[in-house]
Short mmCIF file of C-alpha atoms and ligand atoms in Angstrom, two decimals:
data_model
loop_
_atom_site.label_atom_id
_atom_site.label_comp_id
_atom_site.label_asym_id
_atom_site.label_seq_id
_atom_site.Cartn_x
_atom_site.Cartn_y
_atom_site.Cartn_z
CA MET R 52 -26.34 48.33 96.27
CA VAL R 53 -27.45 45.53 93.90
CA ASN R 54 -28.65 42.53 95.87
CA SER R 55 -27.11 39.78 93.74
CA SER R 56 -25.20 38.33 96.70
CA ARG R 57 -28.12 38.32 99.12
CA LYS R 58 -30.49 35.39 98.82
CA ARG R 59 -34.12 36.39 98.91
CA LEU R 60 -36.15 35.57 101.98
CA VAL R 61 -39.93 35.52 102.40
CA ILE R 62 -41.33 34.99 105.90
CA GLY R 63 -44.97 34.55 106.79
CA ASN R 64 -46.25 36.05 110.02
CA TRP R 65 -49.42 34.21 110.93
CA LYS R 66 -50.04 36.58 113.86
CA MET R 67 -52.77 35.18 116.17
CA HIS R 68 -54.48 33.08 113.51
CA GLY R 69 -54.92 29.37 112.98
CA ASP R 70 -55.96 26.19 114.72
CA SER R 71 -54.77 22.61 114.35
CA ALA R 72 -57.05 21.77 111.42
CA PHE R 73 -56.42 25.03 109.54
CA ASN R 74 -52.66 24.86 110.09
CA SER R 75 -52.46 21.30 108.94
CA GLN R 76 -54.00 22.25 105.56
CA LEU R 77 -51.88 25.36 105.21
CA LEU R 78 -48.65 23.57 106.09
CA ALA R 79 -49.48 20.71 103.72
CA GLY R 80 -50.05 23.31 100.98
CA LEU R 81 -46.64 24.85 101.68
CA ARG R 82 -44.96 21.48 101.74
CA THR R 83 -46.30 20.58 98.32
CA GLY R 84 -46.09 24.00 96.73
CA ILE R 85 -42.54 24.89 97.80
CA ALA R 86 -41.24 22.96 94.78
CA GLN R 87 -42.32 25.89 92.57
CA VAL R 88 -40.09 28.32 94.50
CA GLN R 89 -36.43 28.73 93.63
CA HIS R 90 -33.68 31.05 94.78
CA CYS R 91 -35.65 32.13 97.85
CA ASP R 92 -35.66 31.05 101.50
CA VAL R 93 -39.22 30.56 102.74
CA ALA R 94 -40.31 30.47 106.37
CA VAL R 95 -43.38 30.82 108.59
CA CYS R 96 -43.55 32.37 112.07
CA VAL R 97 -46.43 30.71 113.90
CA PRO R 98 -48.10 31.09 117.32
CA PHE R 99 -46.16 29.32 120.10
CA PRO R 100 -48.69 26.50 120.70
CA TYR R 101 -48.33 25.35 117.10
CA LEU R 102 -44.55 25.14 116.94
CA TYR R 103 -44.55 21.39 117.47
CA GLN R 104 -47.20 20.86 114.81
CA THR R 105 -45.29 23.10 112.42
CA GLN R 106 -42.02 21.31 113.09
CA SER R 107 -43.68 17.91 112.54
CA LEU R 108 -45.31 18.93 109.27
CA LEU R 109 -42.48 20.98 107.76
CA GLU R 110 -39.39 19.00 108.75
CA GLY R 111 -37.39 18.16 105.64
CA SER R 112 -39.67 20.26 103.40
CA GLY R 113 -37.36 23.17 102.61
CA VAL R 114 -39.71 25.57 104.43
CA SER R 115 -38.28 26.68 107.78
CA TRP R 116 -40.20 28.02 110.78
CA GLY R 117 -40.00 30.28 113.77
CA ALA R 118 -41.92 32.29 116.37
CA GLN R 119 -43.30 35.80 116.58
CA ASP R 120 -41.67 36.89 119.84
CA VAL R 121 -39.10 35.76 122.40
CA SER R 122 -38.12 36.69 125.92
CA GLN R 123 -35.08 38.87 126.45
CA HIS R 124 -34.26 36.63 129.44
CA GLU R 125 -32.47 33.30 129.24
CA LYS R 126 -34.63 31.53 131.85
CA GLY R 127 -36.19 32.06 135.25
CA ALA R 128 -39.25 33.51 136.96
CA TYR R 129 -40.81 35.20 133.93
CA THR R 130 -44.34 33.81 133.86
CA GLY R 131 -45.84 33.62 130.42
CA GLU R 132 -42.58 34.23 128.58
CA THR R 133 -40.82 31.93 126.13
CA ALA R 134 -37.04 31.60 126.12
CA ALA R 135 -34.99 31.52 122.94
CA SER R 136 -33.61 28.11 123.97
CA MET R 137 -37.21 26.79 124.02
CA LEU R 138 -37.70 27.96 120.44
CA ALA R 139 -34.43 26.29 119.48
CA ASP R 140 -35.78 23.11 121.10
CA PHE R 141 -38.49 23.08 118.40
CA ALA R 142 -35.85 23.63 115.70
CA CYS R 143 -36.95 27.20 115.07
CA ARG R 144 -34.62 29.07 112.78
CA TRP R 145 -36.26 32.51 113.00
CA VAL R 146 -37.95 34.75 115.50
CA LEU R 147 -39.60 38.11 114.91
CA VAL R 148 -38.60 40.79 117.39
CA GLY R 149 -40.04 44.27 117.73
CA HIS R 150 -43.03 43.79 115.44
CA SER R 151 -45.04 47.01 115.56
CA GLU R 152 -47.92 45.17 117.24
CA ARG R 153 -45.53 44.17 120.07
CA ARG R 154 -44.17 47.70 120.31
CA THR R 155 -47.68 49.22 120.34
CA TYR R 156 -49.69 46.77 122.45
CA HIS R 157 -46.94 45.54 124.76
CA GLY R 158 -44.85 48.67 125.15
CA GLU R 159 -41.65 47.10 123.84
CA THR R 160 -38.92 49.71 123.78
CA ASP R 161 -36.03 49.87 121.33
CA ALA R 162 -33.70 48.60 124.09
CA VAL R 163 -35.96 45.63 124.87
CA VAL R 164 -36.17 44.78 121.17
CA ALA R 165 -32.36 44.78 120.92
CA ALA R 166 -32.11 42.64 124.07
CA LYS R 167 -34.54 40.15 122.51
CA ALA R 168 -32.45 40.07 119.34
CA ALA R 169 -29.35 39.35 121.45
CA ALA R 170 -31.16 36.58 123.34
CA ALA R 171 -32.23 34.99 120.06
CA LEU R 172 -28.70 35.14 118.67
CA GLY R 173 -27.42 33.59 121.89
CA ALA R 174 -29.59 30.52 121.24
CA GLY R 175 -28.50 30.25 117.61
CA LEU R 176 -31.72 31.71 116.15
CA THR R 177 -31.92 34.42 113.52
CA PRO R 178 -33.85 37.40 114.83
CA VAL R 179 -35.89 39.36 112.33
CA VAL R 180 -35.80 42.85 113.80
CA CYS R 181 -38.83 44.89 112.73
CA VAL R 182 -38.62 48.67 112.39
CA GLY R 183 -40.93 51.25 110.86
CA GLU R 184 -42.65 54.55 111.34
CA THR R 185 -46.31 55.37 111.99
CA LEU R 186 -48.39 57.39 109.54
CA GLN R 187 -48.13 60.44 111.78
CA GLU R 188 -44.34 60.14 111.89
CA GLN R 189 -44.16 59.67 108.14
CA GLU R 190 -46.32 62.73 107.51
CA ALA R 191 -44.11 64.74 109.86
CA GLY R 192 -41.04 63.76 107.81
CA GLN R 193 -39.61 61.75 110.71
CA THR R 194 -39.16 58.37 109.01
CA GLN R 195 -35.35 58.36 109.05
CA ALA R 196 -35.16 59.72 112.59
CA VAL R 197 -37.54 57.00 113.84
CA ILE R 198 -35.61 54.24 112.06
CA ASP R 199 -32.34 55.62 113.42
CA ARG R 200 -33.74 55.57 116.96
CA GLN R 201 -35.09 52.03 116.58
CA LEU R 202 -31.88 50.74 115.00
CA ALA R 203 -29.42 52.37 117.41
CA PRO R 204 -29.41 49.69 120.17
CA VAL R 205 -29.44 46.95 117.52
CA LEU R 206 -26.43 48.43 115.69
CA ALA R 207 -24.70 48.65 119.07
CA LEU R 208 -24.73 44.82 119.21
CA GLY R 209 -21.78 45.02 116.80
CA ALA R 210 -20.92 43.70 113.35
CA GLU R 211 -20.58 40.05 114.33
CA ALA R 212 -24.14 40.00 115.73
CA LEU R 213 -25.57 42.16 112.95
CA ASN R 214 -24.29 39.81 110.29
CA ARG R 215 -26.41 37.04 111.85
CA LEU R 216 -29.74 38.86 111.84
CA VAL R 217 -32.35 40.16 109.41
CA ILE R 218 -34.03 43.56 109.40
CA ALA R 219 -37.65 44.02 108.33
CA TYR R 220 -38.81 47.49 107.36
CA GLU R 221 -42.52 47.64 108.05
CA PRO R 222 -44.15 51.06 107.84
CA VAL R 223 -46.93 50.81 110.44
CA TRP R 224 -49.36 52.53 108.06
CA ALA R 225 -48.93 49.70 105.56
CA ILE R 226 -49.42 46.74 107.92
CA GLY R 227 -52.76 45.03 107.45
CA THR R 228 -54.21 48.07 105.69
CA GLY R 229 -54.07 46.88 102.10
CA ARG R 230 -52.01 49.99 101.37
CA SER R 231 -48.44 48.93 100.59
CA ALA R 232 -45.60 51.41 100.30
CA THR R 233 -44.72 51.96 96.65
CA PRO R 234 -41.54 50.17 95.54
CA GLU R 235 -39.79 53.56 95.31
CA GLN R 236 -40.94 54.63 98.79
CA ALA R 237 -39.77 51.35 100.28
CA GLN R 238 -36.47 51.40 98.36
CA GLU R 239 -35.65 54.86 99.71
CA VAL R 240 -35.96 53.63 103.30
CA HIS R 241 -34.21 50.33 102.55
CA ALA R 242 -31.25 52.22 101.05
CA PHE R 243 -31.13 54.32 104.21
CA ILE R 244 -31.18 51.22 106.43
CA ARG R 245 -28.51 49.63 104.21
CA SER R 246 -26.28 52.70 104.64
CA ARG R 247 -26.56 52.37 108.43
CA LEU R 248 -25.78 48.65 108.26
CA GLU R 249 -22.81 49.25 105.96
CA ALA R 250 -21.41 51.84 108.34
CA ALA R 251 -21.68 49.23 111.11
CA GLY R 252 -19.82 46.63 109.04
CA ALA R 253 -22.92 44.64 108.07
CA GLY R 254 -23.88 45.74 104.57
CA ALA R 255 -24.79 42.22 103.46
CA VAL R 256 -27.62 41.82 106.00
CA ARG R 257 -30.95 41.01 104.40
CA VAL R 258 -33.53 43.79 104.65
CA LEU R 259 -37.13 42.65 104.11
CA TYR R 260 -40.12 44.84 103.34
CA GLY R 261 -43.41 44.25 105.14
CA GLY R 262 -46.80 45.88 104.77
CA SER R 263 -49.65 44.54 102.60
CA VAL R 264 -47.42 42.45 100.35
CA LYS R 265 -49.42 40.21 97.99
CA GLY R 266 -48.77 38.13 94.92
CA SER R 267 -49.75 41.10 92.78
CA ASN R 268 -47.24 43.63 94.18
CA ALA R 269 -44.34 41.40 95.25
CA ALA R 270 -42.40 41.40 91.97
CA SER R 271 -42.26 45.20 91.72
CA LEU R 272 -41.07 45.47 95.33
CA PHE R 273 -38.46 42.75 94.84
CA ALA R 274 -37.15 44.52 91.73
CA MET R 275 -35.73 47.22 94.00
CA PRO R 276 -32.00 46.85 94.68
CA ASP R 277 -32.18 47.00 98.47
CA ILE R 278 -35.34 44.94 99.03
CA ASP R 279 -34.27 41.38 99.78
CA GLY R 280 -37.67 39.81 100.34
CA ALA R 281 -40.78 40.26 102.44
CA LEU R 282 -42.38 39.77 105.81
CA VAL R 283 -45.96 38.83 104.97
CA GLY R 284 -48.95 38.92 107.31
CA GLY R 285 -52.44 38.38 105.88
CA ALA R 286 -51.31 36.85 102.59
CA SER R 287 -49.30 34.18 104.41
CA LEU R 288 -52.53 32.48 105.53
CA VAL R 289 -53.28 31.25 102.01
CA ALA R 290 -50.64 28.80 100.76
CA SER R 291 -50.99 29.64 97.05
CA GLU R 292 -50.87 33.41 97.65
CA PHE R 293 -47.91 33.15 100.00
CA LEU R 294 -45.98 30.92 97.61
CA SER R 295 -46.73 33.23 94.69
CA ILE R 296 -44.97 35.98 96.67
CA ALA R 297 -41.96 33.73 97.24
CA ALA R 298 -41.93 32.78 93.56
CA ALA R 299 -42.12 36.43 92.40
C1 PEP D 227 -47.06 41.89 109.28
O1 PEP D 227 -47.85 41.48 110.10
O2 PEP D 227 -45.86 41.88 109.54
C2 PEP D 227 -47.56 42.38 108.00
C3 PEP D 227 -46.73 42.91 107.15
O3 PEP D 227 -48.91 42.23 107.77
P1 PEP D 227 -49.67 42.43 106.35
O4 PEP D 227 -48.87 41.69 105.31
O5 PEP D 227 -51.01 41.81 106.57
O6 PEP D 227 -49.72 43.88 106.07
#
């Protein structure tokens, strides 16, 4: 389906990078450089301790912000966790859920990821639900089966919820490896995800691609009809590179 009605979205995932001095330069660069970007929503998902700094430096800039994870619980005795309402308190608009690094290193299941998405929606945030297959799964021809399994509990949240979230397709083999999926490879999976969303009454949901996106490959990825933008890791740590992706 042609994506004329879906506004592009580019989100930076800083992962566990940054400190006050570095962030302040990066955020200032985004604040100034965002003027060159049109027709695209731009956001950064930063480590929890820097949410206040990010809010202070980006407020009113046109660049929105969010976090990289959220608790599935509303509040209570969950030491070390961060509630969606706390993210909303720092005016977060977005939160990543189910990033492959959370699934791999923290054992997040598909059900937990869907519960986190529901918690985020409950606090008025937009969850960016990450899905994607490993290299081994891709080579075994299991990409669609893996995506189906990961999406199932999210689709079960229903059309009203689905229409308020974003999906990010991130093949694990392309994250941080410098080896992006080709536009055609990504489009094939995006079209598949779109068909599942359409069947669930949410065909207009934005589906981002993530995995080694840079200024040099963004335009060819964004030319694909079902790719609505990008989730960007490494390249989001350099303001000019990140903004060149958003401008692509
Ligand atoms: C990511 O962390 O979501 C990601 C896509 O990383 P990179 O752009 O560095 O591959």
